[in-house]
Coordinates of C-alpha atoms (C1' of nucleotides) in Angstrom, one line a residue:
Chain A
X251 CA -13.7 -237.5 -66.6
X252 CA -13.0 -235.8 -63.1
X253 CA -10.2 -234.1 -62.6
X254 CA -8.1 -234.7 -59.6
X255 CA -6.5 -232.4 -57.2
X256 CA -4.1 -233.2 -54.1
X257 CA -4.3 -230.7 -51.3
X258 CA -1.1 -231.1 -49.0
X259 CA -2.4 -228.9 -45.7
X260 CA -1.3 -229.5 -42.3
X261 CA -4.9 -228.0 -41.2
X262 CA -7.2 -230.7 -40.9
X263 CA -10.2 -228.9 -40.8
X264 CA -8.9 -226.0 -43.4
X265 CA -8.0 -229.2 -45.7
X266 CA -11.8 -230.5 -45.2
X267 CA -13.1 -227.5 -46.0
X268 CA -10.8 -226.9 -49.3
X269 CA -11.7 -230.6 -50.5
X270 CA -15.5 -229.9 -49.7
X271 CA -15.7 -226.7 -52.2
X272 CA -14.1 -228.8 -54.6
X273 CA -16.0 -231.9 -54.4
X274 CA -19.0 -229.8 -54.9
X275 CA -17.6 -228.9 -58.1
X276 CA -16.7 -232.3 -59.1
X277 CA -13.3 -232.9 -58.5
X278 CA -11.8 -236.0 -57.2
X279 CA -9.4 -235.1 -53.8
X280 CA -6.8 -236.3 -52.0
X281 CA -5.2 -234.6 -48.9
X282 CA -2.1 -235.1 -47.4
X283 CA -1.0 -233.2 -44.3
X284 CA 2.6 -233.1 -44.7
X285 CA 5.1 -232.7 -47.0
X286 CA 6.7 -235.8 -46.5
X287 CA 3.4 -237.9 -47.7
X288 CA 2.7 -235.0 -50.3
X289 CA 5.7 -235.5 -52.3
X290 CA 4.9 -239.3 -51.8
X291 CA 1.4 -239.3 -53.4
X292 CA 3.0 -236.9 -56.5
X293 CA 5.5 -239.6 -57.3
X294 CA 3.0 -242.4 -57.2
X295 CA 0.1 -241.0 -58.3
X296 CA -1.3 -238.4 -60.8
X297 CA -3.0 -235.1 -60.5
X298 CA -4.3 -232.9 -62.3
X299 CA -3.4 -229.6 -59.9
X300 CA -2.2 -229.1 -56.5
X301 CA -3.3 -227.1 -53.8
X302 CA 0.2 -226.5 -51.2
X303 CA -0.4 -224.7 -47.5
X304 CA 3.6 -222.9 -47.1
X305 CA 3.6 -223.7 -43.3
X306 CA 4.1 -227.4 -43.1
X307 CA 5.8 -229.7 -40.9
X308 CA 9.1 -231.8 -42.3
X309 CA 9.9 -230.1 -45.4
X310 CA 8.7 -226.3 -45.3
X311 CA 6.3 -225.6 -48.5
X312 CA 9.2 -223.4 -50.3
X313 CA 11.4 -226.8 -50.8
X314 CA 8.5 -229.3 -51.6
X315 CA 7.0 -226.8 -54.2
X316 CA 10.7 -227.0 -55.8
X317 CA 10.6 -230.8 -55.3
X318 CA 6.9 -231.0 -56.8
X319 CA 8.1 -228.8 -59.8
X320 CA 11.0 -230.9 -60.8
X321 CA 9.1 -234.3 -61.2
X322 CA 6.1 -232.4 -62.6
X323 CA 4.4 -229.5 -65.1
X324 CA 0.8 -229.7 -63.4
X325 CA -0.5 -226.3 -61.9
X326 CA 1.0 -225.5 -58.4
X327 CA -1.6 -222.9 -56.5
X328 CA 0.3 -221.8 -53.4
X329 CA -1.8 -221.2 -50.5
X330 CA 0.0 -218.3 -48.2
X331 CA -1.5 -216.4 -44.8
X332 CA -0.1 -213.0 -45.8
X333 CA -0.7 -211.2 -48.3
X334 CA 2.8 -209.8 -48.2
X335 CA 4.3 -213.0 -48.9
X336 CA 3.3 -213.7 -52.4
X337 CA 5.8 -211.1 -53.8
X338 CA 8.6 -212.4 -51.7
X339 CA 7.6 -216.5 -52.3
X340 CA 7.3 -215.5 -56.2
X341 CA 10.6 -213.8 -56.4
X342 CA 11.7 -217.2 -55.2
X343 CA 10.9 -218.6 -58.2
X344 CA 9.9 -221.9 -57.0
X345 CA 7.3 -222.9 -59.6
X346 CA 3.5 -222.4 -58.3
X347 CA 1.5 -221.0 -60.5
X348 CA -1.1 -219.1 -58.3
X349 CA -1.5 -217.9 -55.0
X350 CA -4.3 -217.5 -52.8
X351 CA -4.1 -215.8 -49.3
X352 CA -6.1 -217.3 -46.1
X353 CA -9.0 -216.4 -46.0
X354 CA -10.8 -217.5 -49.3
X355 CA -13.8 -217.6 -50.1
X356 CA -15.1 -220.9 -51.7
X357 CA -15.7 -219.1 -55.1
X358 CA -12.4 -217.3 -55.0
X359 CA -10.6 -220.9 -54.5
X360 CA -13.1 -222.5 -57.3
X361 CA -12.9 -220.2 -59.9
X362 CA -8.8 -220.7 -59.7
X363 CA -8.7 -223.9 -59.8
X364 CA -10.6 -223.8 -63.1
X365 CA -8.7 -221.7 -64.2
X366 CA -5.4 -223.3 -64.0
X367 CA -6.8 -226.3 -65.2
X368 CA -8.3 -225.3 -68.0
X369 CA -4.7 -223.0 -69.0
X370 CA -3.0 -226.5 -68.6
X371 CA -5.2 -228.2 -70.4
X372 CA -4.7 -226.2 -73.0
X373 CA -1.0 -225.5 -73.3
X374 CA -0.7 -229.0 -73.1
X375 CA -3.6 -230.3 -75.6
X376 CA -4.4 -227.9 -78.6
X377 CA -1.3 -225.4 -79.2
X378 CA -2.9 -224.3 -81.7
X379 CA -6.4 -222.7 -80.0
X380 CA -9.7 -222.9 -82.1
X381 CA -8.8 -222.5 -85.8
X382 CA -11.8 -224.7 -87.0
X383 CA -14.7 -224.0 -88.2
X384 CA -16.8 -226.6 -89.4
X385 CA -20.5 -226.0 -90.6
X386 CA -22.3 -229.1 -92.5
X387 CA -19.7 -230.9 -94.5
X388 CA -17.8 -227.4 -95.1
X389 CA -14.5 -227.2 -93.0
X390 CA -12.3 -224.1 -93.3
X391 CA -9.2 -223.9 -90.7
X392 CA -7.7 -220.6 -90.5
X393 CA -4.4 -221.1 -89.2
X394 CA -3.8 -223.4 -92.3
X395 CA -5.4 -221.6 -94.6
X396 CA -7.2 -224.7 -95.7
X397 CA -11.0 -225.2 -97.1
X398 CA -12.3 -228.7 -97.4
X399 CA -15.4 -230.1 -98.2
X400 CA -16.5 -233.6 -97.0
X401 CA -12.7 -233.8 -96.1
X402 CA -11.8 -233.1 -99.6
X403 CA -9.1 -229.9 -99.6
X404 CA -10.6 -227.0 -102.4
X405 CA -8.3 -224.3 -103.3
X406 CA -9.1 -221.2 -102.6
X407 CA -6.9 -217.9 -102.9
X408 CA -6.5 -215.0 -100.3
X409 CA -9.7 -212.7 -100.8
X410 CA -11.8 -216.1 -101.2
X411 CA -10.4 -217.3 -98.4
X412 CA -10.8 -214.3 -96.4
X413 CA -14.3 -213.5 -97.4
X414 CA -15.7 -216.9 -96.7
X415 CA -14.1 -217.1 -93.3
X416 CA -15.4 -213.4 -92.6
X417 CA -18.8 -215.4 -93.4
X418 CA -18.3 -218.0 -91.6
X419 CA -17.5 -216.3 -88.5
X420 CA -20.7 -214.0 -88.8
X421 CA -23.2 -216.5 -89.3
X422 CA -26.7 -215.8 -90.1
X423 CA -26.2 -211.8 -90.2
X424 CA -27.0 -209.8 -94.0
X425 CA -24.2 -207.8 -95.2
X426 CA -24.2 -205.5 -97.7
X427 CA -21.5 -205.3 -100.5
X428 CA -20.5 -202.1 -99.4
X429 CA -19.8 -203.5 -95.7
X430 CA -18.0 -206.9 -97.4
X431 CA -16.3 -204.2 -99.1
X432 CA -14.8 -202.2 -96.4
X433 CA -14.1 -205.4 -94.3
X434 CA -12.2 -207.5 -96.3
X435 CA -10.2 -205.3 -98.8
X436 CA -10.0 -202.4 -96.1
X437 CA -11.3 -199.3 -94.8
X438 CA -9.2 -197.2 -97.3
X439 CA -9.3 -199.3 -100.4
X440 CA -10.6 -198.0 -103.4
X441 CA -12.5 -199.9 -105.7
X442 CA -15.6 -201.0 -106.7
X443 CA -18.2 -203.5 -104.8
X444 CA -18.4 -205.7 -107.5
X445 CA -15.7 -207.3 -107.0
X446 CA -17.4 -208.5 -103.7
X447 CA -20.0 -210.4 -106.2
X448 CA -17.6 -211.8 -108.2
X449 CA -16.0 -213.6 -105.3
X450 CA -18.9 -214.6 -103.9
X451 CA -19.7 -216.6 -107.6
X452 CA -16.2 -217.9 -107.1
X453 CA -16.7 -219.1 -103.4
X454 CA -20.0 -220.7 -104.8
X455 CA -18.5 -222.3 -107.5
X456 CA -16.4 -223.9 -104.9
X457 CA -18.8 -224.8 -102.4
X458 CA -22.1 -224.8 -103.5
X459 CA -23.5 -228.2 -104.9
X460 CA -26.0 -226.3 -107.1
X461 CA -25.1 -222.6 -107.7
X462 CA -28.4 -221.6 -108.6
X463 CA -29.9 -222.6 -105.1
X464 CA -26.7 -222.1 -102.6
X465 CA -27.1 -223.7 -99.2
X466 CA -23.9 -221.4 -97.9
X467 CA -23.5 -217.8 -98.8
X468 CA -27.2 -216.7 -100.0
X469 CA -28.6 -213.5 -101.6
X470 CA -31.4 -211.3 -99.9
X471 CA -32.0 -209.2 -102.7
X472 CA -31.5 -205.7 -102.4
X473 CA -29.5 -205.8 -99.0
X474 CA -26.5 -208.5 -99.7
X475 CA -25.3 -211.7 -98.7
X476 CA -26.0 -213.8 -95.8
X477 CA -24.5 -216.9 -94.7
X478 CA -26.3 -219.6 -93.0
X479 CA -25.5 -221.9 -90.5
Chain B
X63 CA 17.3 -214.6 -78.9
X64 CA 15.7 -212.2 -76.4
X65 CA 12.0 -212.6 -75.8
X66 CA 9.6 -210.2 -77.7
X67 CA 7.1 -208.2 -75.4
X68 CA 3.6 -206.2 -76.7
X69 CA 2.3 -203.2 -74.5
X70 CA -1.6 -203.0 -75.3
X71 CA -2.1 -199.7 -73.0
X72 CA -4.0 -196.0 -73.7
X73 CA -1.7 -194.3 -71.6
X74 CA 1.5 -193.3 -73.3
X75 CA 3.4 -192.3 -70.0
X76 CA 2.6 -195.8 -68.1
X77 CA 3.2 -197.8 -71.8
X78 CA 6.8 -196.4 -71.3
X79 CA 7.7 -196.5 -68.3
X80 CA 6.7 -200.1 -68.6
X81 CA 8.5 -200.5 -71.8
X82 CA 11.8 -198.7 -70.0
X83 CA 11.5 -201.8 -67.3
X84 CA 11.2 -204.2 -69.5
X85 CA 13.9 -203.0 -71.7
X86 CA 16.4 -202.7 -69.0
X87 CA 16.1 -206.7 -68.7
X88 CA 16.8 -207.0 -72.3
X89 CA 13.2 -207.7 -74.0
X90 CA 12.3 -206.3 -76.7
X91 CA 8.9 -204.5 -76.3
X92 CA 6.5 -203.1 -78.8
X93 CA 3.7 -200.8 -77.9
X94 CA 0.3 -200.1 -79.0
X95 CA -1.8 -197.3 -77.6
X96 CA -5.2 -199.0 -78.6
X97 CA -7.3 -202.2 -79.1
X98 CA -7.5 -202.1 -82.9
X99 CA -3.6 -201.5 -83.2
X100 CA -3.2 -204.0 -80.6
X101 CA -5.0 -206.9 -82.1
X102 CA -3.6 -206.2 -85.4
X103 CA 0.1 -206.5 -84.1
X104 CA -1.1 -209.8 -82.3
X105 CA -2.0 -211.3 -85.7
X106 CA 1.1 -210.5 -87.8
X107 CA 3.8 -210.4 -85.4
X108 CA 5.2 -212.7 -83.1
X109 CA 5.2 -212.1 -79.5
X110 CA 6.2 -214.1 -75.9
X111 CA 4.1 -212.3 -73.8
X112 CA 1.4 -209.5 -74.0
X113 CA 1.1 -206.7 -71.4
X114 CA -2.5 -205.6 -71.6
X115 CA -4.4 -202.7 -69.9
X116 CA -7.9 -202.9 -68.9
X117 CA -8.8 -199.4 -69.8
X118 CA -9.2 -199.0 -73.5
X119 CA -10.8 -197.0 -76.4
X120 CA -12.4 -199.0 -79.0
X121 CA -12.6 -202.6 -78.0
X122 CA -12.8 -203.0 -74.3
X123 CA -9.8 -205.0 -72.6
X124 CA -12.3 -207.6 -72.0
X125 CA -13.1 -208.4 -75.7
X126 CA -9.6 -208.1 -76.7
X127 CA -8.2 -210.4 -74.5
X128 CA -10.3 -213.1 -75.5
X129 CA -10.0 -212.1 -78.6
X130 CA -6.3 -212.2 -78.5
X131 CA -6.9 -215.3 -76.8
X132 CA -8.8 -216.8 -79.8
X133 CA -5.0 -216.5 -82.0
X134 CA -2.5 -217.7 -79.3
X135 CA -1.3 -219.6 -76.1
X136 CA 1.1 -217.1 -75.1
X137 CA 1.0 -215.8 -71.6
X138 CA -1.2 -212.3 -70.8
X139 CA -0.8 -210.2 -67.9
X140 CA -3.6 -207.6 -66.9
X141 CA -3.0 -204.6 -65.5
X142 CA -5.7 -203.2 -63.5
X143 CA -6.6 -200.2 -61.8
X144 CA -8.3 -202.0 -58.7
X145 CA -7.4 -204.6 -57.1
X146 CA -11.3 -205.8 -56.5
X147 CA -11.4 -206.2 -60.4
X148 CA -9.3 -209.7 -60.3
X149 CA -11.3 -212.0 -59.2
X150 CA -14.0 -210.2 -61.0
X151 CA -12.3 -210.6 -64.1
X152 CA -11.1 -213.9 -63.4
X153 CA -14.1 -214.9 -63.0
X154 CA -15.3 -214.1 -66.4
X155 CA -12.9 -216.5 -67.9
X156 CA -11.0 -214.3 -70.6
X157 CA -7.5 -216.6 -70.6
X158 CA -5.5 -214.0 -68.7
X159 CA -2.7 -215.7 -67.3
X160 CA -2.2 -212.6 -64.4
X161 CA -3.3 -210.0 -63.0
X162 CA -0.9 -206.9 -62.4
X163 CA -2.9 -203.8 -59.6
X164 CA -1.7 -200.2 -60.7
X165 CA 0.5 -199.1 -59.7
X166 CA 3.1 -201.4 -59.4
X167 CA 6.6 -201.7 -58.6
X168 CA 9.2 -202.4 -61.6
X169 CA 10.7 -205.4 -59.7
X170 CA 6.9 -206.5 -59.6
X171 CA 6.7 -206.3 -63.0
X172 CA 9.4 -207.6 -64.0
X173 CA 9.7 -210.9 -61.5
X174 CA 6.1 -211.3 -63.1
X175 CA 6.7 -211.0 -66.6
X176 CA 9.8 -213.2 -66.3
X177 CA 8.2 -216.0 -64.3
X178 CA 5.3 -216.6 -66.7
X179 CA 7.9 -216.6 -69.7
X180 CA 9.7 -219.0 -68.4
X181 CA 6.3 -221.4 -67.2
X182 CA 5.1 -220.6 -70.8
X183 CA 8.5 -222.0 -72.1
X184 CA 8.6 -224.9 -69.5
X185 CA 5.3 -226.1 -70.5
X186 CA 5.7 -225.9 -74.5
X187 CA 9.3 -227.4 -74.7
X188 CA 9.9 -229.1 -71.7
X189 CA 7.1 -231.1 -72.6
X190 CA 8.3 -232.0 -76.3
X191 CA 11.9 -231.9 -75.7
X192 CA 12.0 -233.7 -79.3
X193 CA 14.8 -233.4 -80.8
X194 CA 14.1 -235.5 -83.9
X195 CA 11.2 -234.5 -86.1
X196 CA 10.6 -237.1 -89.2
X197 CA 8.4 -236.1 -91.7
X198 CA 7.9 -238.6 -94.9
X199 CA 11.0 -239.9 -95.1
X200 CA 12.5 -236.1 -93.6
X201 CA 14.6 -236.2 -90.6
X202 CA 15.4 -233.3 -88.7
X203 CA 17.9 -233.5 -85.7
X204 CA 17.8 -230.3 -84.2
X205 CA 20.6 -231.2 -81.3
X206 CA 23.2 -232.3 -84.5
X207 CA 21.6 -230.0 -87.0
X208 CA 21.5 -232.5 -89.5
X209 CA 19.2 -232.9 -92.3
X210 CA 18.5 -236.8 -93.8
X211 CA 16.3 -237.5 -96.6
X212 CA 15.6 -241.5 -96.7
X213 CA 18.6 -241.6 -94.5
X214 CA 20.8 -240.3 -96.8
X215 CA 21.9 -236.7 -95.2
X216 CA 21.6 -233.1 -96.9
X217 CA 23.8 -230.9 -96.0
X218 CA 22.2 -227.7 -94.7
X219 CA 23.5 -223.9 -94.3
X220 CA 23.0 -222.4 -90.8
X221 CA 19.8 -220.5 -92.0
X222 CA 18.5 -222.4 -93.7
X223 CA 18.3 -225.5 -91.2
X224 CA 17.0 -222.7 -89.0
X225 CA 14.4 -221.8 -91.3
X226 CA 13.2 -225.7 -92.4
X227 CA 13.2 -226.3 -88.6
X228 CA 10.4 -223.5 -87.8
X229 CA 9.0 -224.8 -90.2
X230 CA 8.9 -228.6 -89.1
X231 CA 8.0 -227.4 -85.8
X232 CA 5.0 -225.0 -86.5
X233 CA 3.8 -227.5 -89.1
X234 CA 0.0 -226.8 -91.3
X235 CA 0.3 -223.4 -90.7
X236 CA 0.9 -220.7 -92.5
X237 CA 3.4 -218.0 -92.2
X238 CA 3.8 -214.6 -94.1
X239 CA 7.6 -213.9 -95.2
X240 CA 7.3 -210.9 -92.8
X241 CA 6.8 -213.3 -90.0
X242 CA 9.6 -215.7 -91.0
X243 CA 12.1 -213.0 -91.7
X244 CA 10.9 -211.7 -87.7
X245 CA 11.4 -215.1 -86.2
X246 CA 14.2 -216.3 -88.0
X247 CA 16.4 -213.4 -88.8
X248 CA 14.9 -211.7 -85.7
X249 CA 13.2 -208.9 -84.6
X250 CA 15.2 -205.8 -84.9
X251 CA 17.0 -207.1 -88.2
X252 CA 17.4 -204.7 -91.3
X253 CA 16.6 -206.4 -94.3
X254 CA 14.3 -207.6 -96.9
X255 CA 11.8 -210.7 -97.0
X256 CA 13.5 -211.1 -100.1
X257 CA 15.9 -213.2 -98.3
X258 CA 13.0 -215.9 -97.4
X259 CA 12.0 -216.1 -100.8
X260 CA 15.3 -216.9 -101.8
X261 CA 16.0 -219.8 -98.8
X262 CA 12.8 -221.7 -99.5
X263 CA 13.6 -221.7 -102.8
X264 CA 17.0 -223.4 -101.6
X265 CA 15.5 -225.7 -99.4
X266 CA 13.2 -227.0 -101.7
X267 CA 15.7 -227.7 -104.2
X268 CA 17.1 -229.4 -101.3
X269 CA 14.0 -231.7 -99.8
X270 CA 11.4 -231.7 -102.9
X271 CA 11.4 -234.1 -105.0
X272 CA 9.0 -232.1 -108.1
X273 CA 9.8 -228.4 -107.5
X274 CA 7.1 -227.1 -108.9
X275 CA 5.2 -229.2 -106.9
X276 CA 6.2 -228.7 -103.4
X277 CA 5.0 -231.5 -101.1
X278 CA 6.8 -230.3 -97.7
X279 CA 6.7 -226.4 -98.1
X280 CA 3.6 -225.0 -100.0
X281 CA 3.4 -221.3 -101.7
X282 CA -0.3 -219.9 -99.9
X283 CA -0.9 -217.2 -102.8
X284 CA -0.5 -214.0 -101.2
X285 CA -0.6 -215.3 -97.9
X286 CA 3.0 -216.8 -97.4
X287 CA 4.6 -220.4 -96.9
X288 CA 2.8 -223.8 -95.5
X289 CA 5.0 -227.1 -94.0
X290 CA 2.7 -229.6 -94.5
X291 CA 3.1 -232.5 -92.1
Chain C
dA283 C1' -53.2 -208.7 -114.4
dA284 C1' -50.0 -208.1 -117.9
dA285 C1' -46.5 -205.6 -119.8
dT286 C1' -42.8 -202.7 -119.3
dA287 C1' -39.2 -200.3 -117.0
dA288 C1' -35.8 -200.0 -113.5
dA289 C1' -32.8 -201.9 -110.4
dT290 C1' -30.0 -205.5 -108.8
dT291 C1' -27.3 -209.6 -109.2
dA292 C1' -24.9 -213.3 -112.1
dT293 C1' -21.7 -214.6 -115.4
dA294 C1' -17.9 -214.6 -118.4
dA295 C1' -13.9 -212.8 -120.0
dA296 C1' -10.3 -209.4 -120.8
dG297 C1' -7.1 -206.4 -118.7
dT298 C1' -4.2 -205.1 -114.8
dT299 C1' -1.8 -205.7 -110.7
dT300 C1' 0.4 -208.2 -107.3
dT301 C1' 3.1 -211.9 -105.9
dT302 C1' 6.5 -215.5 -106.3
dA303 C1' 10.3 -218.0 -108.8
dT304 C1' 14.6 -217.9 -110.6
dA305 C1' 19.2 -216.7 -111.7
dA306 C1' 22.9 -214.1 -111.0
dA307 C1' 25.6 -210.4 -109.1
dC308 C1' 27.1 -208.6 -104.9
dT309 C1' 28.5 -208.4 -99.9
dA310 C1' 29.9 -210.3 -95.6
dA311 C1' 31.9 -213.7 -92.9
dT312 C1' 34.9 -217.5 -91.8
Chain D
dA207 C1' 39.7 -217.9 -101.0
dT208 C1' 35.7 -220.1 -100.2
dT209 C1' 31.2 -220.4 -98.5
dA210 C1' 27.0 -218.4 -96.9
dG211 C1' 23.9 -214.9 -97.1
dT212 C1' 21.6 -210.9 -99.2
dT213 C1' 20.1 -208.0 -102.8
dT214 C1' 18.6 -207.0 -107.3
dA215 C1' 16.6 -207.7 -111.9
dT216 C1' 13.7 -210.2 -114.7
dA217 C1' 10.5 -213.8 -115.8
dA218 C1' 6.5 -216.3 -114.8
dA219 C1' 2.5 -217.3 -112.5
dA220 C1' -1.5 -216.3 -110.0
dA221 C1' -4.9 -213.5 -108.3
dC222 C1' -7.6 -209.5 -108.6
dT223 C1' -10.4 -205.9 -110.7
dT224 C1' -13.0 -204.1 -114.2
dT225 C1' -16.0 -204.2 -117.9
dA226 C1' -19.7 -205.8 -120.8
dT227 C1' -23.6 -208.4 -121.1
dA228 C1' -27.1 -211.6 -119.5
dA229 C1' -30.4 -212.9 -116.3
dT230 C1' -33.4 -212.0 -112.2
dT231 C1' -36.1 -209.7 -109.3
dT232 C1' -38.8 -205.7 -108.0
dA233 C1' -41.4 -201.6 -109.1
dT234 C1' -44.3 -199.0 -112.1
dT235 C1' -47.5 -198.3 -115.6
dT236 C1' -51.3 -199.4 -118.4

DNA sequence: AAATAAATTATAAAGTTTTTATAAACTAAT
DNA sequence: ATTAGTTTATAAAAACTTTATAATTTATTT
């Protein structure tokens, strides 16, 4: 679904021009051109990001960015004509998230729109930012800790854990013991490599529906292990 | 509890006169001259906000913030060295949340710093102002600091409601004792982990119904402690 | 091409180390 | 003086490493 964005700009024509670089991107606009109709269409309606010119008539930009802020979270992007003015309006502490000085160019004003939405969207949505990885039927989530297979949890200890995810986050690459080695139990551990095959039996055990022809983490004889995706 | 600040930067002079700001407004800042060291303190401490410096050995700022970005939400600030980079840089997308041009002044800084902490922490809590969690038959009421179990209330010491409400709120993930003692006891405290060990132990005799088999606060083997939502 | 040797990996199990649980003594705070 | 919190010692559990041996695969020799 589009997102939408309400531009609140007393310029008609710079207004037209913001909502045409954005509607060539997709996004749904509104305008308004003064504050007074701006804080109107906030209240009744809902966007996704809002794009505020400072010099407005009825309420100046400084008090309806306050005003916006208190009744919502959405991204604020400020647009000022001086440069000089964005270290002054942000010591204000008013709220806005971004500013952008006159002129723009259409990629400039683009590219931060996206970004703001896509920093909202995920504050607000995932908290928790890409812990998953799923690769047929075999789930492992790293913030958790978890493994499960088909949606069925397996327990698996720390070094398992760690060695599988180091697999699964290098898909499709040989390592050699040695390398599994220094990766997973450290540059300066000392030890021996086979311990690296013996966890790799374990995690097959686990994972693997038939050990003897393993779907996940295979052998490439002389060279190591490879996992495939 | 003041907020915790990393410095990701090469150059030890800049890292502390940044840190000397910062330190002046009452953060707490940690430092690390290099990507490696940075990314490591990313992933076992807890931070508010990250300061990071484009020009690095070993990874490139680039990589590492998206790579930091990968772990955590919490707000990043780029300092660059030209102010053409930004939009650059923007442009590629890496989740920075600002862009800070060398040099800067230490009001800059600061009004920076303090504005996205307080976005980040308008946008995580103001959003969830919850001040019940229930969990199976667990209530937490964090405004009354009470603790009900099928209604029926459990009375609760000071740290360990604290530590069963971190819990509640960061549930199905897991947490080294390190990390606990950091955000519960806080950062600069003296003391041992032991301490954790000891409260969860406490709170499971507590909440648990089987001991030995925890259902709200797992043991991850060599890892740390799990709340299980 | 078959047989043998060498190298590599798989497997099982014993031994060792690390980590956590528990209880109890101690310290600090109210 | 009582309660909460921390530290310490010990027990218990779990995980990890090593070792020995078996099974494969690859290389070499006849």
């Amino acid at each position: 679904m589009s997102k939408n964005i309400l531009i609140i700009e007393d310029d008609q024509s710079i207004a037209e021009l913001e909502r045409d670089y954005l509607e060539i991107e997709g996004f749904e606009v509104e305008m308004a051109s003064e504050g007074k109709s701006g804080l109107e269409a906030v209240v009744h309606h809902h966007y996704d990001l809002i794009l505020l010119d400072l010099m407005l008539p009825n309420i100046n930009g400084f008090d309806l960015c306050k005003q916006i802020r208190e009744r919502t979270n959405i991204p604020i992007l400020m647009v000022t004509a001086k440069y000089e003015d964005i270290d002054k309006v942000r010591g204000l502490g008013l709220g806005a998230d971004d500013y952008i000085v006159k002129p723009f160019s259409p990629s400039e004003l683009v590219a931060r729109v996206k970004a703001h939405l896509a920093r909202y969207e995920r504050l607000i949505h995932n908290d928790s930012p890409k812990t998953e990885i799923t690769v047929r039927g075999l789930q492992l989530n790293t913030s958790s800790r978890q493994v499960f297979m088909n949606g069925k949890e397996i327990p698996f200890t720390t070094k398992e854990f760690d060695l599988l995810t180091f697999f699964a986050t290098h898909p499709n690459q040989v390592f050699s013991k040695e390398h599994l080695f220094e990766r997973i139990w450290g540059f300066d551990s000392i030890g021996d490599n086979a311990t690296v095959t013996v966890h790799v039996k374990k995690i097959r055990k686990k994972i693997e529906k038939d050990t003897d022809n393993p779907q996940y983490i295979q052998t490439v004889w002389g060279s190591g292990y490879r996992f495939n995706k």
